[in-house]
Short mmCIF file of C-alpha atoms (C1' of nucleotides) in Angstrom, two decimals:
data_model
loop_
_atom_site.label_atom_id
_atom_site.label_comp_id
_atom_site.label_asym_id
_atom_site.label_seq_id
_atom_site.Cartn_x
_atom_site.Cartn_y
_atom_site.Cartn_z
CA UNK A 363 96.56 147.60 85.33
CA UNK A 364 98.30 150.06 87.58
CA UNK A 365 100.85 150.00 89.95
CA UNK A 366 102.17 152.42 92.17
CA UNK A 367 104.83 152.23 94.49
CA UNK A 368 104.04 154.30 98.13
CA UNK A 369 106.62 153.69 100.45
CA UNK A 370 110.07 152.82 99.70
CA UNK A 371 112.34 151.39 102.54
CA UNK A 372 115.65 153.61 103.13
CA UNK A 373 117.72 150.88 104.02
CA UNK A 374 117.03 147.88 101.49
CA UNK A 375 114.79 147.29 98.21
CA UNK A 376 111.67 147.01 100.23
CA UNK A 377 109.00 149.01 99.23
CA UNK A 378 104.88 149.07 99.60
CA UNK A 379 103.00 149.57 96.59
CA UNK A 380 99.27 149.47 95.24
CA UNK A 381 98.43 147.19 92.36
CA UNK A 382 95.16 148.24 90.71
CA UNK A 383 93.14 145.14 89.05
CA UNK A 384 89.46 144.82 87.39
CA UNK A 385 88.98 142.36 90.32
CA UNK A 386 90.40 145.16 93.26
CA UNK A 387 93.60 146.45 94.65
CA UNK A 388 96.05 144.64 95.94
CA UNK A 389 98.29 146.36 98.81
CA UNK A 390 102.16 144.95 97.96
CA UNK A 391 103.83 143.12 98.97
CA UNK A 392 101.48 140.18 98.34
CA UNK A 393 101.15 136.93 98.98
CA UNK A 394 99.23 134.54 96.35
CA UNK A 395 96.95 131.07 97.86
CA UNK A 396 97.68 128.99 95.17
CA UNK A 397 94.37 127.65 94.32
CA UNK A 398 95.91 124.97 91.40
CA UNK A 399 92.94 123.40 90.45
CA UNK A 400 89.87 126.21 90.73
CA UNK A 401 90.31 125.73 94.48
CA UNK A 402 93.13 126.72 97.61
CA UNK A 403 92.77 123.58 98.53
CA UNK A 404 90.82 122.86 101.99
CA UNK A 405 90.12 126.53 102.33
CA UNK A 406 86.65 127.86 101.33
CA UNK A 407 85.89 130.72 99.30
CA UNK A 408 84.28 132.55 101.79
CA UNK A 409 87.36 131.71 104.67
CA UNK A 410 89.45 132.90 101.55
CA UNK A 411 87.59 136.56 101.42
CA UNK A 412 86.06 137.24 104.74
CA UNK A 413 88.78 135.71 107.27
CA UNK A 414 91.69 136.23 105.15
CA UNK A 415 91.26 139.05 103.07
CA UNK A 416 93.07 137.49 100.11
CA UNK A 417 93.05 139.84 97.58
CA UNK A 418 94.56 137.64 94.85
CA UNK A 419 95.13 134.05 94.28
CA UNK A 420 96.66 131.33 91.88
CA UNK A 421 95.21 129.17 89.07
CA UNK A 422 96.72 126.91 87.25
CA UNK A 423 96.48 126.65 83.37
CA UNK A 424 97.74 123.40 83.05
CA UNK A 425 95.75 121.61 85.57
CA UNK A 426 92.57 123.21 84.60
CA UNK A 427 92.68 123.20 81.01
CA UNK A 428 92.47 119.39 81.95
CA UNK A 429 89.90 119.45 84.38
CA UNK A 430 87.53 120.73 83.83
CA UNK A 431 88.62 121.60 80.88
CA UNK A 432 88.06 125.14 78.85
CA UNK A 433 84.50 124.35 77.32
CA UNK A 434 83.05 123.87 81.05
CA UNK A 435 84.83 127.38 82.04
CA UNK A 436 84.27 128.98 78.99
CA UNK A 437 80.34 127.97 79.71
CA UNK A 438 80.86 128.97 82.83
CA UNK A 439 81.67 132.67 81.69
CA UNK A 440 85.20 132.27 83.27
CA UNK A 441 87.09 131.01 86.33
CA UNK A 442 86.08 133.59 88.74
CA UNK A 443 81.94 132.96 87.77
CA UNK A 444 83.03 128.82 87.63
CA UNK A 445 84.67 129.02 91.19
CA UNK A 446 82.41 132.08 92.55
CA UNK A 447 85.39 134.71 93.45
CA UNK A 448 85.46 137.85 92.51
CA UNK A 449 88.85 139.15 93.41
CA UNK A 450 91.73 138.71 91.28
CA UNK A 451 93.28 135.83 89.85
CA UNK A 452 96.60 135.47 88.40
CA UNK A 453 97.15 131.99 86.16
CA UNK A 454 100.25 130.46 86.02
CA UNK A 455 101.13 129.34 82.57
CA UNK A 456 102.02 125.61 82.75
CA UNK A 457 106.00 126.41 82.94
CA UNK A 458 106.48 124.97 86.02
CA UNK A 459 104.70 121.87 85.06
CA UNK A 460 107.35 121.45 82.25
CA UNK A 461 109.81 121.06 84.94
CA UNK A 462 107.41 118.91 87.76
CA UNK A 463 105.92 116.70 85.02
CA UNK A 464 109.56 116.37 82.71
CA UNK A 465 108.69 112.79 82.75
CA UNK A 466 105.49 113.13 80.83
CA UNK A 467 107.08 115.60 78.48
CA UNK A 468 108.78 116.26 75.49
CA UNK A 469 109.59 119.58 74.43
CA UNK A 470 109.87 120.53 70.87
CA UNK A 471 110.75 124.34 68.95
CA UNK A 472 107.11 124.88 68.67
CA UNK A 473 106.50 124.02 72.34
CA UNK A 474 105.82 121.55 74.96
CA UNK A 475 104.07 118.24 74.46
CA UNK A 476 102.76 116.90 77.22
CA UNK A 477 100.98 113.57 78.55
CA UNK A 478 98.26 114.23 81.19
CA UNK A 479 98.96 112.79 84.31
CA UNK A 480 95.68 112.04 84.49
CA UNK A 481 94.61 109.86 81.67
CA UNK A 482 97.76 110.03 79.61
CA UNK A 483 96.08 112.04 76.73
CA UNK A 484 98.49 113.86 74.75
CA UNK A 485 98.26 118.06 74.37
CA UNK A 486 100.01 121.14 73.08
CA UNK A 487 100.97 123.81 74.54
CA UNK A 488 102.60 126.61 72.49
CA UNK A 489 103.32 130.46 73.54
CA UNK A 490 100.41 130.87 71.88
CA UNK A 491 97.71 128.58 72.94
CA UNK A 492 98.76 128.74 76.89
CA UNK A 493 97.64 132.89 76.37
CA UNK A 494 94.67 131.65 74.56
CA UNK A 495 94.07 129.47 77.68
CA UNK A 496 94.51 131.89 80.30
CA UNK A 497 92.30 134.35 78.33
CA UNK A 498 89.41 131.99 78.14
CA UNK A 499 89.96 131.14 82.22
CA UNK A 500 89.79 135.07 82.60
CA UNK A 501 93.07 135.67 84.58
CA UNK A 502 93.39 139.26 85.89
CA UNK A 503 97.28 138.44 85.40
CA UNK A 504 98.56 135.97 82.29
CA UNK A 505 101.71 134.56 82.55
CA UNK A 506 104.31 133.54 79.59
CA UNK A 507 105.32 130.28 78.92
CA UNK A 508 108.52 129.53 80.00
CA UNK A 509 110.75 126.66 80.83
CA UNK A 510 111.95 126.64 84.46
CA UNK A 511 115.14 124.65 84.17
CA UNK A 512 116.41 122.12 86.93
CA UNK A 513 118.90 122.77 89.61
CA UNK A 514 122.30 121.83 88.97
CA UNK A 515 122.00 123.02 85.62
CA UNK A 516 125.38 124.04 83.71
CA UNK A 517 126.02 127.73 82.32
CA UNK A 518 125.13 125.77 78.37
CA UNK A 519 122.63 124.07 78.93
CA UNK A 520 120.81 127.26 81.07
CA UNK A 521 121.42 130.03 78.53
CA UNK A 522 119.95 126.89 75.83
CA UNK A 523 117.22 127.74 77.96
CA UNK A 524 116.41 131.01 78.23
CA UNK A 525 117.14 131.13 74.43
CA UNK A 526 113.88 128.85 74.31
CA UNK A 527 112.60 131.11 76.93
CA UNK A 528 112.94 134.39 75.06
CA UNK A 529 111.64 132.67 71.92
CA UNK A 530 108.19 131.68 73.66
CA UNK A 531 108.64 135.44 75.09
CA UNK A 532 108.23 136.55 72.11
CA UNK A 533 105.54 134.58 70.87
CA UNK A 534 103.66 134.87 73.94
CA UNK A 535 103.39 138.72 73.87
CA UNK A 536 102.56 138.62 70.36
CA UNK A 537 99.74 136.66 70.69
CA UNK A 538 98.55 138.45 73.76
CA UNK A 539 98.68 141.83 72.10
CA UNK A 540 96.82 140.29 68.85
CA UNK A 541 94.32 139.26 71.26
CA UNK A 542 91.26 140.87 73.57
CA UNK A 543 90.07 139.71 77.28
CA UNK A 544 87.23 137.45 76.83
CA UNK A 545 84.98 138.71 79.37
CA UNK A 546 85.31 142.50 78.98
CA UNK A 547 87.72 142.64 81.99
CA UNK A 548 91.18 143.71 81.50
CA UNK A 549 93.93 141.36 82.00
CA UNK A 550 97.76 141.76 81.98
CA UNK A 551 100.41 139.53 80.41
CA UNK A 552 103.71 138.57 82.98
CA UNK A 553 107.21 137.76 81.21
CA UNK A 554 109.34 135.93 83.17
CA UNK A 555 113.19 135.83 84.00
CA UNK A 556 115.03 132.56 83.97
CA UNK A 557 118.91 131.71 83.62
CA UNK A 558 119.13 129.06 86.29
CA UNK A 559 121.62 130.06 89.30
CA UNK A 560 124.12 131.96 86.58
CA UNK A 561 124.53 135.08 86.97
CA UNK A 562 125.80 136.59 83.89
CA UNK A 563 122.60 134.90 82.28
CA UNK A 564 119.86 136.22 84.99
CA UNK A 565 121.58 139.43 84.02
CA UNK A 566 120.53 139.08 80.28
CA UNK A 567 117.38 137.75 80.69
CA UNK A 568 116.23 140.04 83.15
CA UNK A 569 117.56 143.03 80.04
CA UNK A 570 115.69 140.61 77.43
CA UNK A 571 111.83 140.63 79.08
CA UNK A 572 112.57 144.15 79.95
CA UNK A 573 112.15 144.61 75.99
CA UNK A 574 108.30 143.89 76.37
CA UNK A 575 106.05 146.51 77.73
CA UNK A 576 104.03 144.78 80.36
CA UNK A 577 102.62 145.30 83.66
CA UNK A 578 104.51 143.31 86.25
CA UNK A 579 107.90 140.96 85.99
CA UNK A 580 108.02 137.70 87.14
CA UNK A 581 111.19 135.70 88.55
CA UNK A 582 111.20 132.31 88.02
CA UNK A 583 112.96 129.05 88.18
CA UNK A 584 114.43 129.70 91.39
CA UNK A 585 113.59 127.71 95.11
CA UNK A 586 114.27 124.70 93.06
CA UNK A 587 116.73 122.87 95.18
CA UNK A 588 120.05 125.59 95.08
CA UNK A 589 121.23 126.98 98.10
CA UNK A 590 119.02 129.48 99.51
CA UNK A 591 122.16 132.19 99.31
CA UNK A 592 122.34 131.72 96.02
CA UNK A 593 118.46 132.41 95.20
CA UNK A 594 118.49 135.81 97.03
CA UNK A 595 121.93 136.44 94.72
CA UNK A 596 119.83 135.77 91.75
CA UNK A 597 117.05 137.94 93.44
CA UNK A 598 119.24 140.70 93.61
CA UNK A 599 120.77 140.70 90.18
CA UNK A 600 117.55 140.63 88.66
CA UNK A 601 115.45 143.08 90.85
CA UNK A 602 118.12 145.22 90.37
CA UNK A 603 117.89 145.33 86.81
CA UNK A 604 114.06 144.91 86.80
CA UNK A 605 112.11 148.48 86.28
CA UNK A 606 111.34 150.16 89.42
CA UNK A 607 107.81 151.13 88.63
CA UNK A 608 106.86 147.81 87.85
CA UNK A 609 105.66 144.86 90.32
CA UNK A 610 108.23 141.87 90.59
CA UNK A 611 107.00 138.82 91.04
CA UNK A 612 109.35 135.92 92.40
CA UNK A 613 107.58 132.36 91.75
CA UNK A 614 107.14 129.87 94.00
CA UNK A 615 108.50 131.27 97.06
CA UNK A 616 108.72 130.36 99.95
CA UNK A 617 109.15 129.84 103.49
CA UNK A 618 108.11 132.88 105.90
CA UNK A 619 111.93 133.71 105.77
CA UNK A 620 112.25 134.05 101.90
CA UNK A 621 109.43 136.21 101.53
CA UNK A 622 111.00 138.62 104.26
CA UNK A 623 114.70 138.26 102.89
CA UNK A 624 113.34 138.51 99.01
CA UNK A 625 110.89 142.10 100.20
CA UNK A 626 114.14 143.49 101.18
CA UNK A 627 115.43 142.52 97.95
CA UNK A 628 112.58 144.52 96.13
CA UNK A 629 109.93 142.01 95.64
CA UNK A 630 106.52 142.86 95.46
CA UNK A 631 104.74 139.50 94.92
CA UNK A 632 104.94 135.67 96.19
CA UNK A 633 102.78 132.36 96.03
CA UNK A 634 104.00 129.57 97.35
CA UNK A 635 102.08 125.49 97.97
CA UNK A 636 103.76 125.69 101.62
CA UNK A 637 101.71 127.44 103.71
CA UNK A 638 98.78 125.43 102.41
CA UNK A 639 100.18 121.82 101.13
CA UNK A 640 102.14 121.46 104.73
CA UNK A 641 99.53 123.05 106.84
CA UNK A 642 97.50 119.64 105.31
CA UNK A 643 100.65 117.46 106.41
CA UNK A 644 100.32 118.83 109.94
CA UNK A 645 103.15 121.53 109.83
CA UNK A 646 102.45 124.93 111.24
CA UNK A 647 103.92 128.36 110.87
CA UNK A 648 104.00 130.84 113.71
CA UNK A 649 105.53 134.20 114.36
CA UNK A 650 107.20 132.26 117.07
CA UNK A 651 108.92 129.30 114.78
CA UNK A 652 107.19 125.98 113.10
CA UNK A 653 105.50 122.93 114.71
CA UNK A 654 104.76 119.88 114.05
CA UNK A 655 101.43 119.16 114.92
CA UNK A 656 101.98 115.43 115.17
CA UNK A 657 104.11 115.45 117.70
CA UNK A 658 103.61 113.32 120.41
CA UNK A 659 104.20 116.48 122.90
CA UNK A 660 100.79 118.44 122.22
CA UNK A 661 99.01 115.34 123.15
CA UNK A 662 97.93 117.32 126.02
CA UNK A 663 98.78 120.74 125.32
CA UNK A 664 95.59 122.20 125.90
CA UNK A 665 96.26 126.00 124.78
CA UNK A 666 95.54 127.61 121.86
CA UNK A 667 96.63 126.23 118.15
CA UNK A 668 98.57 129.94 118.46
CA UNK A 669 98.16 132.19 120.94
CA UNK A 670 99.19 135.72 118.75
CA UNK A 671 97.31 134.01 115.97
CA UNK A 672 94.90 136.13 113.55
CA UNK A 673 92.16 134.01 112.85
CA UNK A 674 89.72 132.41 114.54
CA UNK A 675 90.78 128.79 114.40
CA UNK A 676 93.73 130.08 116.11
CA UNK A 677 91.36 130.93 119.30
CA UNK A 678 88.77 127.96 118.98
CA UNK A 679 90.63 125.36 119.18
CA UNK A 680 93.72 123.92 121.42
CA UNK A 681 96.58 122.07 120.16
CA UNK A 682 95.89 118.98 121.79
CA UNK A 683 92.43 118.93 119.45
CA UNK A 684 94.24 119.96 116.45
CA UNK A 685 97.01 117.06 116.78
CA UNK A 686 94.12 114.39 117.52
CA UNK A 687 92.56 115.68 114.10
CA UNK A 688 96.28 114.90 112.35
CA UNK A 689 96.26 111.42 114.63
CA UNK A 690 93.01 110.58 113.32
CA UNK A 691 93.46 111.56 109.82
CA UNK A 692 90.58 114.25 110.22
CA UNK A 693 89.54 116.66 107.44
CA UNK A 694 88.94 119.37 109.72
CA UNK A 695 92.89 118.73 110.62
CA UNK A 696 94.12 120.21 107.43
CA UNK A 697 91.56 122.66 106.78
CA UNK A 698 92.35 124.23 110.33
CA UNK A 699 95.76 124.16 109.71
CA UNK A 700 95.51 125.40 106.04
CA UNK A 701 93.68 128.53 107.06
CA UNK A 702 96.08 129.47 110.06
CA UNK A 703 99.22 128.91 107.81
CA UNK A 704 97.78 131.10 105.16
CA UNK A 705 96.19 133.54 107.72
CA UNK A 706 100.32 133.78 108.85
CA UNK A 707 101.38 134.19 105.68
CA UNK A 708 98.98 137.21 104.77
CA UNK A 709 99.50 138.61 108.25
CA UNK A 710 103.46 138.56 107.38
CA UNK A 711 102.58 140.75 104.85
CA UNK A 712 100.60 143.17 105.68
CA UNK A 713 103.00 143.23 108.73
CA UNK A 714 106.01 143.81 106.43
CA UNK A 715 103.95 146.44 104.88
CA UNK A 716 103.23 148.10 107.95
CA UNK A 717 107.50 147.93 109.07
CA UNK A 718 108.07 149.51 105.57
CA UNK A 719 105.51 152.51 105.82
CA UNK A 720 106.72 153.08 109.77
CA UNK A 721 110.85 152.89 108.13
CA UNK A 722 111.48 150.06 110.94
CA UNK A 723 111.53 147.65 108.08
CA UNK A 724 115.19 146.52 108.53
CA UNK A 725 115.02 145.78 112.73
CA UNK A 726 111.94 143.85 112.60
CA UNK A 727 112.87 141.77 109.65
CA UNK A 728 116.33 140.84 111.78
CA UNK A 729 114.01 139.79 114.75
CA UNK A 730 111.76 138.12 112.77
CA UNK A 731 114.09 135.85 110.84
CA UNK A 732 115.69 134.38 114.16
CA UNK A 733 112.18 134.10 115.40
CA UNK A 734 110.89 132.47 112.24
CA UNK A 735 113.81 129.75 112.07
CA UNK A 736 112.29 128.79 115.82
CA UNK A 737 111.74 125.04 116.05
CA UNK A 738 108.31 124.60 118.49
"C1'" U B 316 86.51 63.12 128.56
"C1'" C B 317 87.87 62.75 123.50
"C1'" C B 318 88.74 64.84 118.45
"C1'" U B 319 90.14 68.92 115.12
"C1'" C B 320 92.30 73.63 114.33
"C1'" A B 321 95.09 77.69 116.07
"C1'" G B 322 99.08 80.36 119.16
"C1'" U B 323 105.04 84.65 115.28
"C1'" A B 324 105.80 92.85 116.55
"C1'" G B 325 100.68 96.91 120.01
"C1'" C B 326 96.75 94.71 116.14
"C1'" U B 327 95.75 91.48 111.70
"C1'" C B 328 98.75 88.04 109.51
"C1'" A B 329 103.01 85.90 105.88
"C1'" G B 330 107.06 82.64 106.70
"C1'" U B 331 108.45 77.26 100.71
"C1'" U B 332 111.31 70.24 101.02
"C1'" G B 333 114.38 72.31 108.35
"C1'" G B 334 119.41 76.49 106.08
"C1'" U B 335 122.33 83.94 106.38
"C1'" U B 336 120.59 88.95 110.84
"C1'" A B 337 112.30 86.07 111.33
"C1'" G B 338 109.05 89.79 107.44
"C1'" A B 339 104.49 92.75 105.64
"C1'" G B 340 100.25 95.94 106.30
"C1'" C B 341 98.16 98.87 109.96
"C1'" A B 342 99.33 101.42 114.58
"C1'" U B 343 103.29 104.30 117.24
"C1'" C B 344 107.37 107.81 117.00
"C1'" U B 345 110.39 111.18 114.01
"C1'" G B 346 111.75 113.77 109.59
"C1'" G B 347 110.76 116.03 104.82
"C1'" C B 348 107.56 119.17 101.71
"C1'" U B 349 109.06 126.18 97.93
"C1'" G B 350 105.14 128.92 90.14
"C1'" U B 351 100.64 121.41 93.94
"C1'" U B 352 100.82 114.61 89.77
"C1'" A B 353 101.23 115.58 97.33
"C1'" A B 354 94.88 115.06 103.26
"C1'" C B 355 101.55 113.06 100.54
"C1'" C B 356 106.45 110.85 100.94
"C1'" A B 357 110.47 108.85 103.78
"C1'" G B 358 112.94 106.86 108.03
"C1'" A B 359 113.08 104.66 112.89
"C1'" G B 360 111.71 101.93 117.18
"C1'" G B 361 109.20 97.53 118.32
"C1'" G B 362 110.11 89.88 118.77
"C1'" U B 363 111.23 84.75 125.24
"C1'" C B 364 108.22 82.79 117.15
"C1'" C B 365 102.90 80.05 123.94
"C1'" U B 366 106.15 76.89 127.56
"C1'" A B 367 109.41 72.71 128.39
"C1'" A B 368 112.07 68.69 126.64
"C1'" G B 369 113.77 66.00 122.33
"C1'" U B 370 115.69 64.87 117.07
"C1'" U B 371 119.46 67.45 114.07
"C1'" C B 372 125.63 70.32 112.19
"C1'" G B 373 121.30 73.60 112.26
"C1'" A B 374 114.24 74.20 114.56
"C1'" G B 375 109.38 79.67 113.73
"C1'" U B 376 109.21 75.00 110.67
"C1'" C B 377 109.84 68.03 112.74
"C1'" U B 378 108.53 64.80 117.55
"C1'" U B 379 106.46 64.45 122.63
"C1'" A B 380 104.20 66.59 126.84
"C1'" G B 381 101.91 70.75 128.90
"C1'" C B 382 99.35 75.67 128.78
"C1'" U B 383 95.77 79.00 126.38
"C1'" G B 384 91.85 79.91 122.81
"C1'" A B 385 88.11 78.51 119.04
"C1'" G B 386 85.07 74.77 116.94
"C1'" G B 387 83.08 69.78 117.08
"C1'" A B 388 81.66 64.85 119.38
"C1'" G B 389 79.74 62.46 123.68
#
RNA sequence: UCCUCAGUAGCUCAGUUGGUUAGAGCAUCUGGCUGUUAACCAGAGGGUCCUAAGUUCGAGUCUUAGCUGAGGAG
């Protein structure tokens, strides 16, 4: 897979770029619908390509080598045939469920034994089985296993860590260069940075997956509860350090503000639940700040759901409908709100790309972010 | 006319032999949510315990009368 940069921004990190995938380009920077379970949840496929334009979403190799489980999408002649779309899909590898699901986990030098949250079977996953995994779902983009550590976590225990990190690196690529795409499409392998909020050790690991030829760098184990100052530090250290030709790809972030703080800090990629998981608890993202669509004051607010809004939910219905959808526990509540949030999100983006290319990346960013922080 | 049962938060109801500041669910209002175990979670507001009198150190709880409702008898 390809990437190449096309604009770089003359006062910060930011820059535009074009990532080239056997499912179609992607215009960076990106954001990713996570779509966990085969699905961005409340959002249909067709919403997903035709009124948003997403170019690339999230799977989830943990939750969907459980259900429905790899003989169904191996059948199925891959995730993209099982869940009809044909753009790209990167899979995350199951890391951050080694951190969410610590509970149900024990993790061991060959790798991370887990209890399904489900039915409380027991599985396995190694370096090496997680690439199997993702090869049999078909990802366009394979990510390593890695263990995202918890925040506090002391300068020990976090370079224990990303010693187990590196090790799984290692294995990881291995496998995946001992290995072919299962369905004749090409797919790329993703090491990822960790070293908790340390900086000396973000500095090392970010050196250490540098090692391993790949096609895009991920940052992870960050937006895990530590000051948001000190995740754009980490950002910093380890885009810095991170080769310029390549895509970065921060995990898990964020609010509208992160993504435009974390750009400037030379990131290229983002997926995040937000957008969609609060859009279904009635929280809304706007240009103009966030609302709370349950509030009591768009009872009878009859105007649009957002005026400057890009999509056509924004237009068809009026905030007063929206909140009695919320009220009423509605479907049609969250998947209205799920498709403007992520129809923000994508418009950020391409907006950002847009500031970048014109070199009036810096002003609109500062006007944004007060906007952004906006309380409806 | 008589008998029985009931009356506690906006709604539906708990409330032990009388014993701290009368509770729950739902509803309402307000927060929170960052590589999804989440259409989820949390918090808050809300009371003439039908009314009045009595017994008692102390009554949502016991006694009497009344009011309202449901059912039954004639």
């Amino acid at each position: 897979m390809k990437f190449t940069v096309l604009h770089k921004d003359k006062n910060s990190s930011a820059r535009t770029g074009i990532f080239a995938t056997a499912h179609g380009e992607i215009k960076t920077p990106v954001f990713m619908p996570v779509g966990t379970g085969a699905t961005v949840k409340a959002i249909h496929q067709r919403e997903l390509a035709e009124d948003l334009d997403a170019r690339i979403i999230l799977g989830n190799t943990y939750h969907l080598y459980l259900r429905p489980g790899m003989e169904i999408l191996e059948k199925a002649g891959g995730l993209h045939r099982f869940m009809n779309w044909s753009r790209a899909i990167l899979t995350d590898s199951g890391g951050y469920q080694v951190f969410s699901l610590s509970a149900m986990r024990k993790l061991t030098s060959e790798g991370a034994l887990f209890s399904s949250h489900i039915d409380g079977s027991k599985h396995m996953f190694t370096p090496e089985n997680i690439v199997d995994i993702q090869r049999c779902i078909g990802a366009d983009i394979i990510m390593a296993l890695d263990e995202c550590a918890p925040f506090p976590c002391d300068h020990r225990a976090a370079a224990k860590s990303i010693e187990l990190t590196h090790q799984w690196l290692a294995r990881g690529f291995e496998r995946f260069s001992g290995t072919k795409p299962a369905y004749g499409h090409e797919q790329s392998f993703f090491p990822i940075v960790q070293g908790s909020v340390h900086p000396d050790l973000r500095e090392a690991s970010a050196k250490e997956i540098w090692k391993y030829p790949a096609d895009g760098y991920a940052i992870g184990g960050l937006s895990v509860g530590e000051p948001e100052a000190i995740m754009y530090e980490i950002v910093k250290i380890v885009t810095d350090i991170l080769p310029v030709e390549k895509p970065r790809y921060l995990m898990g972030v964020g609010t509208p503000v992160n993504l435009l703080e974390s750009i400037s800090l030379g990131v290229d990629m983002f997926d995040c639940v937000m957008p969609t998981r609060n859009g279904r608890n009635g929280m809304l993202f706007t240009r103009h700040g966030i609302l709370n669509m349950r509030n009591n004051k768009w009872k009878d607010d009859f105007s649009p759901v957002d005026t400057d809004g890009t999509c056509f939910a924004d237009h068809s219905y009026s905030k007063a409908y929206l909140r009695h959808l919320f009220i009423s526990g509605e479907i049609l509540g969250a998947q209205i709100a799920s498709l403007h949030n992520l129809s923000f999100y994508l418009w950020l983006m391409s907006e950002a790309r847009k500031q970048i290319e014109e070199g009036n990346f810096a002003e609109w960013k500062a006007v944004m972010v007060k906007q952004l922080a906006r309380r409806l």
